[in-house]
Every structure is written in structure tokens, then in C-alpha cells.
PDB file of C-alpha atoms in Angstrom:
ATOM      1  CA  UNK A   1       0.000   0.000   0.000  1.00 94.00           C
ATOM      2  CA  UNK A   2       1.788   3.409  -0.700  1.00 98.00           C
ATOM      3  CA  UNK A   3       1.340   6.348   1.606  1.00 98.00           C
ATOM      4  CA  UNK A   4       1.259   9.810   0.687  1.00 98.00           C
ATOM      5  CA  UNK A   5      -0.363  13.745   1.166  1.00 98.00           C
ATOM      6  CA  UNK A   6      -3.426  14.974   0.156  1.00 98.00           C
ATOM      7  CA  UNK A   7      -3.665  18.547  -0.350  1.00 98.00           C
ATOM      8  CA  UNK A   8      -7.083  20.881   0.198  1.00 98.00           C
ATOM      9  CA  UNK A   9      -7.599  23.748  -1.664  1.00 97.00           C
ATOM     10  CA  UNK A  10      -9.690  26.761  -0.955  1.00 95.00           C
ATOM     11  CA  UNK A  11     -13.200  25.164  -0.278  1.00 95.00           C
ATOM     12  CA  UNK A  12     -11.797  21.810  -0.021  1.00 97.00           C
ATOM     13  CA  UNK A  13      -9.661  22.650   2.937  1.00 97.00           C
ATOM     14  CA  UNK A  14     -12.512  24.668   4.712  1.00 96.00           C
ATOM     15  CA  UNK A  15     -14.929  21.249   4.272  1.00 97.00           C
ATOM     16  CA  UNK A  16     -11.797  18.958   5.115  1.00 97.00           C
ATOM     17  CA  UNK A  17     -11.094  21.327   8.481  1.00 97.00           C
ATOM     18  CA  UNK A  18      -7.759  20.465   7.970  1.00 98.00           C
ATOM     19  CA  UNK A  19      -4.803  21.791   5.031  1.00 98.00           C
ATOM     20  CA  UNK A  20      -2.876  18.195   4.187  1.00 98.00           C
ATOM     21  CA  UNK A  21      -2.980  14.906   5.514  1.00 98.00           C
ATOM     22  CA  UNK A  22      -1.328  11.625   4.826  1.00 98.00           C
ATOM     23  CA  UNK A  23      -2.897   8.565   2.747  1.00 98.00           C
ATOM     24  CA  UNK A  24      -2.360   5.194   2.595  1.00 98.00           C
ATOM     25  CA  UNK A  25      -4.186   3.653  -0.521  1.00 98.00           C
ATOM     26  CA  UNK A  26      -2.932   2.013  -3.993  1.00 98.00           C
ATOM     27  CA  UNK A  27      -5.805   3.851  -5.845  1.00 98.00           C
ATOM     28  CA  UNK A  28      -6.809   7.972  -5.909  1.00 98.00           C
ATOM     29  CA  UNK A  29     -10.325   6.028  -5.321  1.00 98.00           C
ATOM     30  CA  UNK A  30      -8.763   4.285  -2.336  1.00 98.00           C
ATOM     31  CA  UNK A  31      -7.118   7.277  -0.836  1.00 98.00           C
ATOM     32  CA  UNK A  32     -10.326   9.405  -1.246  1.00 98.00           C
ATOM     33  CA  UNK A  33     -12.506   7.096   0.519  1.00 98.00           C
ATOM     34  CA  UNK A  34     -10.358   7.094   3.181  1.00 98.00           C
ATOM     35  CA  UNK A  35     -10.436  10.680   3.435  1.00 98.00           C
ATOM     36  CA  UNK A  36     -14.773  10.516   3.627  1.00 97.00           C
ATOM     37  CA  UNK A  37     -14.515   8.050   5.879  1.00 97.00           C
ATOM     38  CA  UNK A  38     -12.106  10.262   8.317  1.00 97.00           C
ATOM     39  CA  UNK A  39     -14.095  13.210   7.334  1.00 98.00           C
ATOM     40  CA  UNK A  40     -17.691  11.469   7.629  1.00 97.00           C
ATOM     41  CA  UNK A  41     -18.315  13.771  10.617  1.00 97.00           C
ATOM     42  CA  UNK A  42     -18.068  16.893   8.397  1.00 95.00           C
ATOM     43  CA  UNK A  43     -21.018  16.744   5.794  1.00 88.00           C
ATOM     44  CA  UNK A  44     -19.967  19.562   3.147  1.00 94.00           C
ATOM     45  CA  UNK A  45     -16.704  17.634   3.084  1.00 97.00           C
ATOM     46  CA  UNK A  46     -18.516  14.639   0.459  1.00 95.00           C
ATOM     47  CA  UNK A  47     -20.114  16.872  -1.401  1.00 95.00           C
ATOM     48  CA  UNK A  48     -16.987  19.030  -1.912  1.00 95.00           C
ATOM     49  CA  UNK A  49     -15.407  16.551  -3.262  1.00 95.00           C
ATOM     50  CA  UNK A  50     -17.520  15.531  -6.176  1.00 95.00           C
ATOM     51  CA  UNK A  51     -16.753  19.179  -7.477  1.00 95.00           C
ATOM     52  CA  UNK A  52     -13.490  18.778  -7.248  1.00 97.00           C
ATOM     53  CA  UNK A  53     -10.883  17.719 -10.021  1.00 97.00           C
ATOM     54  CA  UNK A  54      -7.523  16.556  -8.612  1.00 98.00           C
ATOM     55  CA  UNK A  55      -3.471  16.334  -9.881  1.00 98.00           C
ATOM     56  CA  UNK A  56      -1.674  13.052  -8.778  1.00 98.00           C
ATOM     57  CA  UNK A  57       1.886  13.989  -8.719  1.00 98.00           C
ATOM     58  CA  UNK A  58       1.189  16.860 -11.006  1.00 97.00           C
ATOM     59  CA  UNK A  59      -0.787  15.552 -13.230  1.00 97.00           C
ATOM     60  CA  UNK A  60      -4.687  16.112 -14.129  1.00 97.00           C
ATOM     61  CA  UNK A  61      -6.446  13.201 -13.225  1.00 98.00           C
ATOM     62  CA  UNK A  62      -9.318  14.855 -15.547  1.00 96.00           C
ATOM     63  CA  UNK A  63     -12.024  11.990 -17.161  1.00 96.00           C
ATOM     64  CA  UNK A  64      -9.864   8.652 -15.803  1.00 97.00           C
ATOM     65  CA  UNK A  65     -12.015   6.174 -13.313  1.00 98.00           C
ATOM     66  CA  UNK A  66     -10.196   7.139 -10.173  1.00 98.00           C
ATOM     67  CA  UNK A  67      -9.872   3.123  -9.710  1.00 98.00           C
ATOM     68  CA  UNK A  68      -7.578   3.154 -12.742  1.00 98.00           C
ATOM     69  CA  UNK A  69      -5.103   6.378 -11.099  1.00 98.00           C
ATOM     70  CA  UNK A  70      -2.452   4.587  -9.338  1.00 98.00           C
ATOM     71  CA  UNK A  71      -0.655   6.213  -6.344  1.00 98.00           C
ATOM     72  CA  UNK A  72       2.791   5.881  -5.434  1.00 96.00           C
ATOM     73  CA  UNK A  73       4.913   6.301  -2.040  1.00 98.00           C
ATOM     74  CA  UNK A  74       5.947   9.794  -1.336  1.00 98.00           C
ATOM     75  CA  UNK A  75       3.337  10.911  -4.008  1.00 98.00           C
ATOM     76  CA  UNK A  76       0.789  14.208  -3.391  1.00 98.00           C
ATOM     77  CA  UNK A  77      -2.931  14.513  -4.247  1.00 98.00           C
ATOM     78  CA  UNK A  78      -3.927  17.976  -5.026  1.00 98.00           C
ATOM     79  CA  UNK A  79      -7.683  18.306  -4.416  1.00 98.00           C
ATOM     80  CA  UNK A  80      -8.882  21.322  -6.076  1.00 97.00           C
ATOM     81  CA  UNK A  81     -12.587  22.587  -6.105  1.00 94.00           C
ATOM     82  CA  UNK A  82     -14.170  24.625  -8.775  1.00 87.00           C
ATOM     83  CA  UNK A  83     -12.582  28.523  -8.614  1.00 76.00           C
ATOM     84  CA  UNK A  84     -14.633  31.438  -9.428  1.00 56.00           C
ATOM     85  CA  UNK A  85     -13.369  34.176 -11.176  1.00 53.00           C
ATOM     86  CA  UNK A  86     -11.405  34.777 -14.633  1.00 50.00           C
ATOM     87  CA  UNK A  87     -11.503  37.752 -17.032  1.00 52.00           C
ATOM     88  CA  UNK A  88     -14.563  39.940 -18.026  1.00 49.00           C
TER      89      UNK A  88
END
């Protein structure tokens, strides 16, 4: 199983209550339903998530079943919710 940090951003952190924490899962789908599960108290923290896209190591994740995005040991998860704002 490799371990790891996941990374909140903006929203993300504020439902997570917390800025980075550690993983332990083969699978971005494994290491993200660890993080409901420690988060289950917190209910905005679910639904943030399936806003959110997310970089494994840098790269976009984007359309890929999150079953299929291996993790590695030392790697990061970025979660990153939608972000308002852009040019007029």
C-alpha cells in the first residue's frame, strides 16, 4: 500500500477542516474514501469533493475512473474545487 499527502484547496480545505494529511491507498479512489470516511463527521466535506478535479503527482487526473489512477509512495494529491473568477 503506498502512503502519501493529500492537499485541500480553498473550499476543499474549509470542508476537510484540515490543510494536508497523509494517505495510505494504492488507488486515488482508495485514498479518497479514506479521506470521507475520516471526514464522515463533516457533511460539506462529500459533497466538496464531487466538485473537485484533482493532480496526482502533477498531473490532471481529468475523465480517468479514479480506480484506474495509481498512487505511489511519497506521491501528493492535489484536491482542487471549482474557482470562481477569470476575465470579463
Amino acid at each position: 500500500m503506498a502512503t502519501g499527502t493529500i492537499r485541500y484547496w480553498a473550499a476543499a480545505k474549509a470542508a476537510a477542516g484540515v490543510a494536508e494529511e497523509r494517505y495510505e491507498a494504492d488507488t486515488l479512489a482508495g485514498a479518497l474514501d479514506g479521506a470521507r470516511e475520516r471526514h464522515s463527521g463533516r457533511p460539506d466535506f462529500a459533497r466538496v469533493l464531487l466538485r473537485c478535479s484533482f493532480l496526482v503527482d502533477g498531473e490532471p487526473v481529468g475523465k480517468r475512473a479514479h480506480q484506474a489512477v495509481r498512487l505511489h509512495d511519497g506521491g501528493t494529491v492535489e484536491v482542487l474545487p471549482p474557482f470562481a473568477g477569470g476575465s470579463a
